[in-house]
mmCIF file of C-alpha atoms in Angstrom:
data_model
loop_
_atom_site.group_PDB
_atom_site.id
_atom_site.type_symbol
_atom_site.label_atom_id
_atom_site.label_comp_id
_atom_site.label_asym_id
_atom_site.label_seq_id
_atom_site.Cartn_x
_atom_site.Cartn_y
_atom_site.Cartn_z
ATOM 1 C CA MET C 1 0.000 0.000 0.000
ATOM 2 C CA ASP C 2 3.053 2.263 -0.202
ATOM 3 C CA SER C 3 2.033 5.036 -2.561
ATOM 4 C CA GLN C 4 4.656 7.480 -1.330
ATOM 5 C CA HIS C 5 7.237 7.253 -4.147
ATOM 6 C CA GLY C 6 6.264 10.699 -5.422
ATOM 7 C CA SER C 7 6.260 12.341 -1.981
ATOM 8 C CA PRO C 8 9.214 14.305 -0.631
ATOM 9 C CA ALA C 9 11.325 12.480 1.932
ATOM 10 C CA ILE C 10 12.175 13.625 5.449
ATOM 11 C CA GLY C 11 15.154 12.107 7.238
ATOM 12 C CA VAL C 12 14.431 11.020 10.805
ATOM 13 C CA GLY C 13 17.031 10.655 13.525
ATOM 14 C CA MET C 14 16.016 9.019 16.802
ATOM 15 C CA VAL C 15 17.738 9.235 20.190
ATOM 16 C CA GLY C 16 17.069 6.180 22.380
ATOM 17 C CA TYR C 17 16.173 2.646 21.365
ATOM 18 C CA ALA C 18 14.557 0.861 24.340
ATOM 19 C CA PHE C 19 10.806 0.418 24.966
ATOM 20 C CA MET C 20 9.663 3.716 23.431
ATOM 21 C CA GLY C 21 12.348 3.533 20.775
ATOM 22 C CA ARG C 22 10.955 0.240 19.533
ATOM 23 C CA ALA C 23 7.411 1.625 19.434
ATOM 24 C CA HIS C 24 8.517 4.745 17.562
ATOM 25 C CA SER C 25 10.673 2.737 15.144
ATOM 26 C CA HIS C 26 7.662 0.602 14.233
ATOM 27 C CA ALA C 27 5.653 3.770 13.572
ATOM 28 C CA TRP C 28 8.310 5.334 11.333
ATOM 29 C CA ARG C 29 8.514 2.102 9.314
ATOM 30 C CA THR C 30 4.748 1.700 9.018
ATOM 31 C CA ALA C 31 3.071 5.104 8.640
ATOM 32 C CA ALA C 32 3.737 5.616 4.923
ATOM 33 C CA ARG C 33 2.548 2.089 4.179
ATOM 34 C CA ALA C 34 -0.777 2.609 5.957
ATOM 35 C CA PHE C 35 -1.588 6.203 5.017
ATOM 36 C CA ASP C 36 -1.157 8.427 1.973
ATOM 37 C CA LEU C 37 1.300 10.791 3.610
ATOM 38 C CA PRO C 38 2.349 14.122 2.086
ATOM 39 C CA MET C 39 5.926 13.396 3.225
ATOM 40 C CA ARG C 40 7.749 10.040 3.415
ATOM 41 C CA PRO C 41 9.788 9.351 6.592
ATOM 42 C CA VAL C 42 13.244 7.884 6.014
ATOM 43 C CA MET C 43 14.889 6.250 9.047
ATOM 44 C CA ALA C 44 18.292 7.882 8.655
ATOM 45 C CA ALA C 45 20.085 7.368 11.975
ATOM 46 C CA LEU C 46 19.711 6.020 15.503
ATOM 47 C CA ALA C 47 21.669 7.360 18.491
ATOM 48 C CA GLY C 48 22.566 5.668 21.769
ATOM 49 C CA ARG C 49 25.502 5.376 24.168
ATOM 50 C CA GLU C 50 26.295 1.656 24.071
ATOM 51 C CA ARG C 51 27.738 0.720 20.691
ATOM 52 C CA ALA C 52 26.919 -3.002 20.659
ATOM 53 C CA ALA C 53 23.312 -2.582 21.818
ATOM 54 C CA LEU C 54 22.879 0.387 19.492
ATOM 55 C CA GLU C 55 24.046 -1.530 16.441
ATOM 56 C CA GLU C 56 21.762 -4.440 17.272
ATOM 57 C CA ALA C 57 18.783 -2.119 17.748
ATOM 58 C CA ALA C 58 19.500 -0.369 14.446
ATOM 59 C CA ARG C 59 19.686 -3.713 12.657
ATOM 60 C CA ARG C 60 16.451 -5.028 14.157
ATOM 61 C CA GLN C 61 14.508 -1.790 13.703
ATOM 62 C CA ALA C 62 15.872 -0.946 10.211
ATOM 63 C CA TRP C 63 17.773 2.277 10.907
ATOM 64 C CA ALA C 64 20.297 3.106 8.186
ATOM 65 C CA ALA C 65 23.117 4.446 10.405
ATOM 66 C CA THR C 66 24.110 4.927 14.045
ATOM 67 C CA GLU C 67 25.686 7.612 16.228
ATOM 68 C CA THR C 68 26.936 7.268 19.799
ATOM 69 C CA ASP C 69 26.575 11.031 20.367
ATOM 70 C CA TRP C 70 23.197 12.676 19.963
ATOM 71 C CA ARG C 71 24.928 15.915 18.958
ATOM 72 C CA ALA C 72 26.412 14.161 15.956
ATOM 73 C CA LEU C 73 22.947 12.873 15.049
ATOM 74 C CA ILE C 74 21.509 16.402 15.116
ATOM 75 C CA ALA C 75 24.374 17.645 12.952
ATOM 76 C CA ARG C 76 23.783 15.051 10.222
ATOM 77 C CA PRO C 77 22.608 16.662 6.960
ATOM 78 C CA ASP C 78 20.359 13.655 6.254
ATOM 79 C CA VAL C 79 18.388 14.254 9.483
ATOM 80 C CA GLN C 80 15.625 16.857 9.321
ATOM 81 C CA LEU C 81 13.536 15.576 12.266
ATOM 82 C CA VAL C 82 14.766 14.435 15.682
ATOM 83 C CA ASP C 83 12.698 11.934 17.693
ATOM 84 C CA ILE C 84 13.589 11.907 21.421
ATOM 85 C CA CYS C 85 12.926 8.627 23.279
ATOM 86 C CA THR C 86 15.274 9.085 26.251
ATOM 87 C CA PRO C 87 14.618 9.576 30.000
ATOM 88 C CA GLY C 88 13.135 12.950 30.870
ATOM 89 C CA SER C 89 16.399 14.263 32.318
ATOM 90 C CA SER C 90 17.828 14.702 28.807
ATOM 91 C CA HIS C 91 14.742 15.939 26.949
ATOM 92 C CA ALA C 92 15.391 19.670 27.314
ATOM 93 C CA GLU C 93 19.028 19.641 26.215
ATOM 94 C CA ILE C 94 18.420 17.481 23.159
ATOM 95 C CA ALA C 95 15.183 19.165 22.065
ATOM 96 C CA ILE C 96 16.466 22.723 22.392
ATOM 97 C CA ALA C 97 19.655 21.873 20.495
ATOM 98 C CA ALA C 98 17.659 20.225 17.711
ATOM 99 C CA LEU C 99 15.207 23.115 17.398
ATOM 100 C CA GLU C 100 18.008 25.668 17.322
ATOM 101 C CA ALA C 101 19.627 23.609 14.554
ATOM 102 C CA GLY C 102 16.430 23.913 12.517
ATOM 103 C CA LYS C 103 15.305 20.316 13.014
ATOM 104 C CA HIS C 104 11.681 19.368 13.663
ATOM 105 C CA VAL C 105 11.254 17.560 16.994
ATOM 106 C CA LEU C 106 9.037 14.794 18.366
ATOM 107 C CA CYS C 107 9.645 14.384 22.113
ATOM 108 C CA GLU C 108 8.263 11.657 24.343
ATOM 109 C CA LYS C 109 6.136 12.531 27.370
ATOM 110 C CA PRO C 110 6.303 14.008 29.908
ATOM 111 C CA LEU C 111 7.935 16.942 28.155
ATOM 112 C CA ALA C 112 10.550 17.470 30.874
ATOM 113 C CA ASN C 113 11.391 16.778 34.516
ATOM 114 C CA THR C 114 10.746 20.311 35.776
ATOM 115 C CA VAL C 115 8.591 23.296 34.891
ATOM 116 C CA GLU C 116 11.705 25.371 34.229
ATOM 117 C CA GLU C 117 12.967 22.857 31.668
ATOM 118 C CA ALA C 118 9.531 22.661 30.039
ATOM 119 C CA GLU C 119 9.330 26.462 29.880
ATOM 120 C CA ALA C 120 12.703 26.609 28.114
ATOM 121 C CA MET C 121 11.581 23.920 25.668
ATOM 122 C CA ALA C 122 8.285 25.677 24.945
ATOM 123 C CA ALA C 123 10.108 28.968 24.371
ATOM 124 C CA ALA C 124 12.546 27.282 21.983
ATOM 125 C CA ALA C 125 9.629 25.638 20.170
ATOM 126 C CA ALA C 126 7.808 28.958 19.808
ATOM 127 C CA ALA C 127 10.922 30.620 18.386
ATOM 128 C CA ALA C 128 11.485 27.693 16.017
ATOM 129 C CA SER C 129 7.854 27.771 14.889
ATOM 130 C CA ARG C 130 8.343 31.314 13.620
ATOM 131 C CA ARG C 131 11.062 29.871 11.359
ATOM 132 C CA GLY C 132 8.802 27.052 10.144
ATOM 133 C CA VAL C 133 10.272 24.380 12.455
ATOM 134 C CA ARG C 134 7.630 22.203 14.135
ATOM 135 C CA SER C 135 7.546 20.306 17.421
ATOM 136 C CA MET C 136 5.221 17.822 19.078
ATOM 137 C CA VAL C 137 5.098 16.044 22.453
ATOM 138 C CA GLY C 138 4.249 12.353 22.285
ATOM 139 C CA PHE C 139 0.994 11.885 24.179
ATOM 140 C CA SER C 140 0.148 9.009 21.856
ATOM 141 C CA TYR C 141 -3.095 7.921 23.560
ATOM 142 C CA ARG C 142 -4.810 10.916 21.973
ATOM 143 C CA ARG C 143 -4.429 8.957 18.739
ATOM 144 C CA THR C 144 -6.489 5.989 19.907
ATOM 145 C CA PRO C 145 -9.472 6.055 17.509
ATOM 146 C CA ALA C 146 -11.993 5.582 20.339
ATOM 147 C CA LEU C 147 -10.583 8.542 22.275
ATOM 148 C CA ALA C 148 -10.445 10.692 19.151
ATOM 149 C CA LEU C 149 -14.112 9.817 18.654
ATOM 150 C CA ALA C 150 -14.806 10.703 22.291
ATOM 151 C CA ARG C 151 -13.266 14.136 21.749
ATOM 152 C CA ARG C 152 -15.485 14.585 18.688
ATOM 153 C CA LEU C 153 -18.613 13.731 20.706
ATOM 154 C CA VAL C 154 -17.675 16.207 23.456
ATOM 155 C CA ALA C 155 -16.881 18.957 20.937
ATOM 156 C CA GLU C 156 -20.202 18.379 19.184
ATOM 157 C CA GLY C 157 -22.045 18.900 22.473
ATOM 158 C CA ARG C 158 -23.366 15.344 22.682
ATOM 159 C CA LEU C 159 -22.573 15.249 26.426
ATOM 160 C CA GLY C 160 -23.906 18.740 27.101
ATOM 161 C CA ALA C 161 -22.516 20.651 30.080
ATOM 162 C CA LEU C 162 -19.701 18.577 31.579
ATOM 163 C CA ARG C 163 -19.979 17.656 35.254
ATOM 164 C CA HIS C 164 -17.505 14.904 36.164
ATOM 165 C CA VAL C 165 -14.213 13.521 34.877
ATOM 166 C CA ARG C 166 -12.803 10.310 36.392
ATOM 167 C CA ALA C 167 -9.408 9.115 35.246
ATOM 168 C CA GLN C 168 -7.275 6.178 36.385
ATOM 169 C CA TYR C 169 -4.039 4.676 35.167
ATOM 170 C CA LEU C 170 -3.195 1.494 37.077
ATOM 171 C CA GLN C 171 -0.166 -0.769 36.627
ATOM 172 C CA ASP C 172 1.518 -3.398 38.801
ATOM 173 C CA TRP C 173 5.064 -3.819 37.468
ATOM 174 C CA ILE C 174 6.757 -2.635 40.694
ATOM 175 C CA VAL C 175 4.515 -4.399 43.238
ATOM 176 C CA ASP C 176 7.393 -6.726 44.171
ATOM 177 C CA PRO C 177 9.647 -4.938 46.710
ATOM 178 C CA GLU C 178 12.600 -6.798 45.178
ATOM 179 C CA PHE C 179 12.048 -5.273 41.751
ATOM 180 C CA PRO C 180 15.274 -3.369 40.952
ATOM 181 C CA LEU C 181 15.886 0.362 41.252
ATOM 182 C CA VAL C 182 15.608 1.227 37.548
ATOM 183 C CA TRP C 183 15.858 4.799 36.236
ATOM 184 C CA ARG C 184 12.077 5.287 36.369
ATOM 185 C CA LEU C 185 12.349 5.073 40.185
ATOM 186 C CA GLN C 186 15.000 7.790 40.470
ATOM 187 C CA ARG C 187 14.034 11.463 40.491
ATOM 188 C CA GLU C 188 17.221 12.677 38.819
ATOM 189 C CA TYR C 189 16.305 10.722 35.683
ATOM 190 C CA ALA C 190 12.502 10.466 35.753
ATOM 191 C CA GLY C 191 11.456 13.675 37.524
ATOM 192 C CA SER C 192 8.635 11.889 39.328
ATOM 193 C CA GLY C 193 7.216 8.374 39.587
ATOM 194 C CA ALA C 194 3.742 7.175 38.675
ATOM 195 C CA LEU C 195 2.714 10.828 38.538
ATOM 196 C CA GLY C 196 4.909 11.743 35.571
ATOM 197 C CA ASP C 197 5.196 8.331 33.975
ATOM 198 C CA ILE C 198 1.502 7.463 33.667
ATOM 199 C CA GLY C 199 -0.312 10.282 35.485
ATOM 200 C CA ALA C 200 0.837 12.665 32.746
ATOM 201 C CA HIS C 201 -1.143 10.608 30.238
ATOM 202 C CA ILE C 202 -4.454 10.912 32.067
ATOM 203 C CA VAL C 203 -3.898 14.624 32.745
ATOM 204 C CA ASP C 204 -3.328 15.214 29.044
ATOM 205 C CA LEU C 205 -6.304 13.051 28.051
ATOM 206 C CA ALA C 206 -8.641 14.766 30.487
ATOM 207 C CA GLN C 207 -7.637 18.220 29.248
ATOM 208 C CA PHE C 208 -7.797 17.055 25.607
ATOM 209 C CA LEU C 209 -11.267 15.520 25.951
ATOM 210 C CA VAL C 210 -12.734 18.375 27.998
ATOM 211 C CA GLY C 211 -11.062 21.027 25.839
ATOM 212 C CA GLU C 212 -9.853 23.040 28.831
ATOM 213 C CA PRO C 213 -6.795 23.079 31.110
ATOM 214 C CA LEU C 214 -7.193 22.162 34.763
ATOM 215 C CA SER C 215 -7.394 25.243 36.953
ATOM 216 C CA GLY C 216 -6.365 23.685 40.283
ATOM 217 C CA VAL C 217 -5.703 20.471 42.190
ATOM 218 C CA SER C 218 -5.610 18.921 45.667
ATOM 219 C CA ALA C 219 -3.330 15.918 45.929
ATOM 220 C CA LEU C 220 -1.545 13.247 47.901
ATOM 221 C CA THR C 221 1.299 10.963 46.868
ATOM 222 C CA GLU C 222 2.904 7.947 48.502
ATOM 223 C CA THR C 223 6.068 5.879 48.144
ATOM 224 C CA PHE C 224 5.295 2.441 49.594
ATOM 225 C CA ILE C 225 8.645 0.788 48.923
ATOM 226 C CA ARG C 226 11.435 3.159 49.858
ATOM 227 C CA GLU C 227 14.484 1.017 49.063
ATOM 228 C CA ARG C 228 15.112 -1.432 46.233
ATOM 229 C CA PRO C 229 18.004 -3.606 45.021
ATOM 230 C CA LEU C 230 20.326 -2.031 42.488
ATOM 231 C CA PRO C 231 19.985 -3.383 38.934
ATOM 232 C CA THR C 232 22.656 -5.137 36.917
ATOM 233 C CA ALA C 233 20.668 -4.870 33.690
ATOM 234 C CA SER C 234 17.380 -3.365 32.534
ATOM 235 C CA SER C 235 15.355 -3.094 29.351
ATOM 236 C CA GLY C 236 11.986 -1.402 29.023
ATOM 237 C CA LEU C 237 10.018 -2.284 32.157
ATOM 238 C CA ALA C 238 12.110 -5.377 32.948
ATOM 239 C CA ALA C 239 15.280 -5.529 35.060
ATOM 240 C CA VAL C 240 17.651 -7.868 36.906
ATOM 241 C CA ALA C 241 18.729 -7.121 40.483
ATOM 242 C CA ALA C 242 22.358 -6.998 41.576
ATOM 243 C CA GLY C 243 21.656 -8.848 44.831
ATOM 244 C CA ALA C 244 20.052 -8.267 48.202
ATOM 245 C CA ALA C 245 23.144 -6.638 49.734
ATOM 246 C CA ARG C 246 23.234 -3.697 47.333
ATOM 247 C CA ARG C 247 20.201 -1.416 47.627
ATOM 248 C CA GLY C 248 19.368 2.204 46.952
ATOM 249 C CA PRO C 249 16.623 4.709 47.840
ATOM 250 C CA VAL C 250 13.491 5.163 45.743
ATOM 251 C CA THR C 251 13.183 8.912 45.230
ATOM 252 C CA VAL C 252 9.856 9.136 43.388
ATOM 253 C CA ASP C 253 6.224 8.386 44.181
ATOM 254 C CA ASP C 254 4.679 4.941 43.761
ATOM 255 C CA ALA C 255 1.161 6.376 43.593
ATOM 256 C CA ALA C 256 -0.562 9.740 43.165
ATOM 257 C CA LEU C 257 -4.205 10.642 43.802
ATOM 258 C CA PHE C 258 -5.674 14.083 43.216
ATOM 259 C CA THR C 259 -8.843 15.991 42.537
ATOM 260 C CA GLY C 260 -9.161 18.966 40.252
ATOM 261 C CA ARG C 261 -11.444 21.538 38.682
ATOM 262 C CA PHE C 262 -11.913 22.757 35.136
ATOM 263 C CA PRO C 263 -12.769 26.413 34.388
ATOM 264 C CA GLY C 264 -16.056 25.390 32.768
ATOM 265 C CA GLY C 265 -17.324 23.889 36.030
ATOM 266 C CA ALA C 266 -16.476 20.186 35.755
ATOM 267 C CA VAL C 267 -14.778 18.467 38.695
ATOM 268 C CA ALA C 268 -12.259 15.666 38.251
ATOM 269 C CA SER C 269 -10.509 12.843 40.076
ATOM 270 C CA PHE C 270 -7.257 11.181 39.057
ATOM 271 C CA GLU C 271 -5.412 8.088 40.261
ATOM 272 C CA ALA C 272 -2.016 6.923 38.981
ATOM 273 C CA THR C 273 -0.191 3.968 40.500
ATOM 274 C CA ARG C 274 2.350 1.327 39.513
ATOM 275 C CA VAL C 275 1.577 -0.942 42.487
ATOM 276 C CA ALA C 276 -2.030 -2.005 41.733
ATOM 277 C CA ALA C 277 -1.644 -5.797 41.781
ATOM 278 C CA GLY C 278 -3.313 -7.424 38.800
ATOM 279 C CA ARG C 279 -3.604 -4.251 36.726
ATOM 280 C CA LYS C 280 -1.227 -4.344 33.766
ATOM 281 C CA ASN C 281 -2.034 -1.244 31.728
ATOM 282 C CA ALA C 282 -5.461 -0.166 32.943
ATOM 283 C CA LEU C 283 -6.052 3.365 31.698
ATOM 284 C CA ARG C 284 -9.690 4.307 32.207
ATOM 285 C CA ILE C 285 -11.485 7.607 31.760
ATOM 286 C CA GLU C 286 -15.154 8.547 32.091
ATOM 287 C CA ILE C 287 -16.835 11.893 31.482
ATOM 288 C CA ASN C 288 -20.378 12.687 32.596
ATOM 289 C CA GLY C 289 -22.415 15.604 31.244
ATOM 290 C CA ASP C 290 -26.012 16.686 31.614
ATOM 291 C CA ARG C 291 -26.890 15.186 28.218
ATOM 292 C CA GLY C 292 -24.773 12.041 28.227
ATOM 293 C CA SER C 293 -21.600 10.204 29.217
ATOM 294 C CA ILE C 294 -18.617 8.473 27.650
ATOM 295 C CA ALA C 295 -16.321 5.835 29.156
ATOM 296 C CA PHE C 296 -13.105 4.292 27.812
ATOM 297 C CA ASP C 297 -10.825 1.468 28.957
ATOM 298 C CA LEU C 298 -7.453 1.056 27.242
ATOM 299 C CA GLU C 299 -7.624 -2.714 27.756
ATOM 300 C CA ARG C 300 -10.668 -2.577 25.408
ATOM 301 C CA LEU C 301 -9.134 0.065 23.173
ATOM 302 C CA ASN C 302 -11.359 -0.540 20.132
ATOM 303 C CA GLU C 303 -14.492 0.255 22.139
ATOM 304 C CA LEU C 304 -16.134 3.400 23.475
ATOM 305 C CA ASP C 305 -19.081 3.278 25.886
ATOM 306 C CA PHE C 306 -21.588 6.052 25.162
ATOM 307 C CA HIS C 307 -24.793 6.998 26.956
ATOM 308 C CA ASP C 308 -27.240 9.455 25.411
ATOM 309 C CA HIS C 309 -29.255 10.826 28.332
ATOM 310 C CA THR C 310 -31.747 12.518 25.989
ATOM 311 C CA GLU C 311 -33.192 9.154 24.938
ATOM 312 C CA PRO C 312 -36.334 7.785 26.645
ATOM 313 C CA ALA C 313 -35.533 6.240 30.014
ATOM 314 C CA ALA C 314 -37.184 2.971 29.055
ATOM 315 C CA THR C 315 -34.494 2.233 26.461
ATOM 316 C CA ALA C 316 -31.614 4.542 27.430
ATOM 317 C CA GLY C 317 -28.328 3.201 28.771
ATOM 318 C CA PHE C 318 -24.669 2.801 27.963
ATOM 319 C CA ARG C 319 -24.040 1.199 24.593
ATOM 320 C CA ARG C 320 -20.823 -0.147 23.181
ATOM 321 C CA ILE C 321 -19.507 1.538 20.047
ATOM 322 C CA LEU C 322 -17.034 -0.661 18.195
ATOM 323 C CA VAL C 323 -14.689 1.980 16.820
ATOM 324 C CA THR C 324 -13.616 0.230 13.620
ATOM 325 C CA GLU C 325 -15.794 1.897 10.967
ATOM 326 C CA PRO C 326 -14.182 3.733 8.014
ATOM 327 C CA GLU C 327 -15.694 7.048 9.164
ATOM 328 C CA HIS C 328 -14.104 6.744 12.607
ATOM 329 C CA PRO C 329 -10.838 8.665 13.241
ATOM 330 C CA TYR C 330 -7.726 7.146 11.599
ATOM 331 C CA LEU C 331 -9.561 4.071 10.296
ATOM 332 C CA GLU C 332 -9.138 5.053 6.632
ATOM 333 C CA GLY C 333 -5.666 3.511 6.707
ATOM 334 C CA TRP C 334 -6.530 0.146 8.203
ATOM 335 C CA TRP C 335 -8.791 -2.879 8.033
ATOM 336 C CA PRO C 336 -12.469 -3.732 7.327
ATOM 337 C CA PRO C 337 -15.014 -3.003 10.103
ATOM 338 C CA GLY C 338 -14.655 -5.222 13.148
ATOM 339 C CA HIS C 339 -10.904 -5.803 12.683
ATOM 340 C CA GLY C 340 -9.398 -4.132 15.727
ATOM 341 C CA LEU C 341 -6.243 -2.090 16.159
ATOM 342 C CA GLY C 342 -3.632 -2.216 18.931
ATOM 343 C CA TYR C 343 -1.353 -0.118 21.131
ATOM 344 C CA ASP C 344 1.248 0.249 18.382
ATOM 345 C CA HIS C 345 -1.190 1.944 16.015
ATOM 346 C CA THR C 346 -1.366 5.055 18.211
ATOM 347 C CA PHE C 347 2.286 5.759 17.381
ATOM 348 C CA VAL C 348 1.626 5.280 13.666
ATOM 349 C CA HIS C 349 -1.199 7.819 13.895
ATOM 350 C CA GLN C 350 1.169 10.186 15.704
ATOM 351 C CA VAL C 351 3.573 10.056 12.751
ATOM 352 C CA ARG C 352 0.689 10.581 10.331
ATOM 353 C CA ASP C 353 -0.470 13.726 12.104
ATOM 354 C CA LEU C 354 3.048 15.105 12.466
ATOM 355 C CA MET C 355 3.811 14.665 8.748
ATOM 356 C CA HIS C 356 0.623 16.499 7.779
ATOM 357 C CA ALA C 357 1.349 19.365 10.186
ATOM 358 C CA ILE C 358 4.881 19.851 8.855
ATOM 359 C CA VAL C 359 3.783 19.892 5.214
ATOM 360 C CA GLU C 360 0.780 22.116 5.933
ATOM 361 C CA GLY C 361 2.933 24.620 7.835
ATOM 362 C CA ARG C 362 1.061 24.472 11.132
ATOM 363 C CA ASP C 363 2.028 23.587 14.687
ATOM 364 C CA PRO C 364 0.979 20.016 15.551
ATOM 365 C CA GLU C 365 -0.919 19.058 18.685
ATOM 366 C CA PRO C 366 -0.072 18.396 21.399
ATOM 367 C CA SER C 367 2.519 21.149 21.136
ATOM 368 C CA PHE C 368 5.389 21.806 23.512
ATOM 369 C CA ALA C 369 3.158 24.491 25.043
ATOM 370 C CA ASP C 370 0.572 21.805 25.731
ATOM 371 C CA GLY C 371 3.320 19.659 27.262
ATOM 372 C CA LEU C 372 4.273 22.598 29.478
ATOM 373 C CA GLN C 373 0.660 22.872 30.636
ATOM 374 C CA VAL C 374 0.731 19.211 31.715
ATOM 375 C CA GLN C 375 4.060 19.807 33.468
ATOM 376 C CA ARG C 376 2.494 22.664 35.421
ATOM 377 C CA VAL C 377 -0.294 20.343 36.554
ATOM 378 C CA LEU C 378 2.250 17.744 37.704
ATOM 379 C CA ALA C 379 4.132 20.440 39.614
ATOM 380 C CA ALA C 380 0.933 21.642 41.273
ATOM 381 C CA VAL C 381 0.128 18.055 42.297
ATOM 382 C CA GLU C 382 3.548 17.635 43.931
ATOM 383 C CA HIS C 383 3.260 21.024 45.652
ATOM 384 C CA SER C 384 -0.174 20.141 47.017
ATOM 385 C CA ALA C 385 0.934 16.697 48.211
ATOM 386 C CA ALA C 386 3.984 18.160 49.954
ATOM 387 C CA ASN C 387 1.814 20.715 51.755
ATOM 388 C CA GLY C 388 -0.983 18.707 53.318
ATOM 389 C CA SER C 389 -3.097 18.412 50.137
ATOM 390 C CA VAL C 390 -3.596 22.178 50.040
ATOM 391 C CA TRP C 391 -5.654 23.428 47.107
ATOM 392 C CA THR C 392 -3.104 24.537 44.514
ATOM 393 C CA PRO C 393 -4.048 26.586 41.445
ATOM 394 C CA VAL C 394 -2.320 25.512 38.234
ATOM 395 C CA ALA C 395 -0.294 28.127 36.427
ATOM 396 C CA HIS C 396 -1.415 28.736 32.865
ATOM 397 C CA ALA C 397 1.258 28.800 30.178
ATOM 398 C CA GLY C 398 0.479 32.153 28.582
ATOM 399 C CA GLY C 399 -0.207 31.755 24.909
ATOM 400 C CA ALA C 400 -0.104 27.952 25.036
ATOM 401 C CA GLN C 401 -1.480 26.500 21.820
ATOM 402 C CA GLY C 402 -4.649 24.558 22.514
ATOM 403 C CA SER C 403 -4.928 25.840 26.104
ATOM 404 C CA PRO C 404 -7.484 28.623 26.718
ATOM 405 C CA PRO C 405 -6.675 31.109 29.498
ATOM 406 C CA LEU C 406 -8.038 30.532 32.975
ATOM 407 C CA PRO C 407 -10.960 32.730 34.030
ATOM 408 C CA SER C 408 -10.554 35.321 36.752
ATOM 409 C CA GLY C 409 -11.229 34.227 40.303
ATOM 410 C CA THR C 410 -9.177 31.030 40.244
ATOM 411 C CA GLY C 411 -6.541 32.424 42.564
ATOM 412 C CA ASP C 412 -2.876 33.162 42.016
ATOM 413 C CA PRO C 413 -1.329 30.347 39.991
ATOM 414 C CA VAL C 414 1.886 28.733 41.107
ATOM 415 C CA ALA C 415 4.538 26.924 39.120
ATOM 416 C CA VAL C 416 6.584 24.871 41.523
ATOM 417 C CA ALA C 417 9.287 22.703 39.988
ATOM 418 C CA PRO C 418 9.111 19.028 40.918
#
């Protein structure tokens, strides 16, 4: 189905090749074969620090060349777009350097580890945008067809005035206290724990679906397992411990719970944890309005539950929409009705949208400014949790694309770095 021979090419360079690197590599290989793209991605070079592992990853994922220094990757003339799949501690340095070099940037979520880093990245992205250089943050769940359909229903007013948002992201991969101290459990690399790793996803989804930024939060966080064995090796979400004698401190949260408000009047609750035994990747979100409700579960990602409250009570109720019809979002590139998609397709859709934005000369969504807005929410959550769950207004990133300003009367916003 590759009809892209007449399309201009864009050279992609990617930094990082682990879990997210594999998902992004699959998307770069696949997007032009599924969709009629206005620009054809070429997988020019892959960067990483360990030569042997890097070469093996490049071979398996079909990258044409390798670099052990991300600066050399940015400098390559055959790279016009830089894809950042590294821990959050390096996002700002790599992204800013790439943007200043005139390279488009796709950066994994969360945008950064601190508000200050995210502000610098958003400022660099805004300056680059004026020169025609585009940037996007990788909140890939927005590209799930069922959630894109949910956004359409909300925007069309099918739910009416929004009242409640309930969002959960539950995993269990660190339930075992002997699971090693990988980088995701260390603040200097990850910024925060479940809050930034998976909580960022449900914050972004809630704001995306509602169409407004959160105006304030009240939160608590907890670290249940405060020391873990040091790892000898790790890959993705798997690791091997060095032994019981060598342990180190966990410096991030295991779980975060918080409530929030939206400027339009809706109230929200959020729960993010990586110690919910039995829950593997349970992202769930429900929105209730005065005319209807929607509910989504990532473990049933081809389905959207929809209730139309304007129907007669005798027959009204939640109904399952199987989101596989050609008129549903993104389905024009895939299979006949009833043939479901998977987790990997969200990354393919991300590439599709980014290619269209670059060619059409517009800033893609979610932008770095949108990523900064999420970072401000995460910072407000940590500030609230550290101060007895005090109500904490969320600072608004002035001029953030896709983020309307907060109304007056919400209090003085704060922007506390994690």
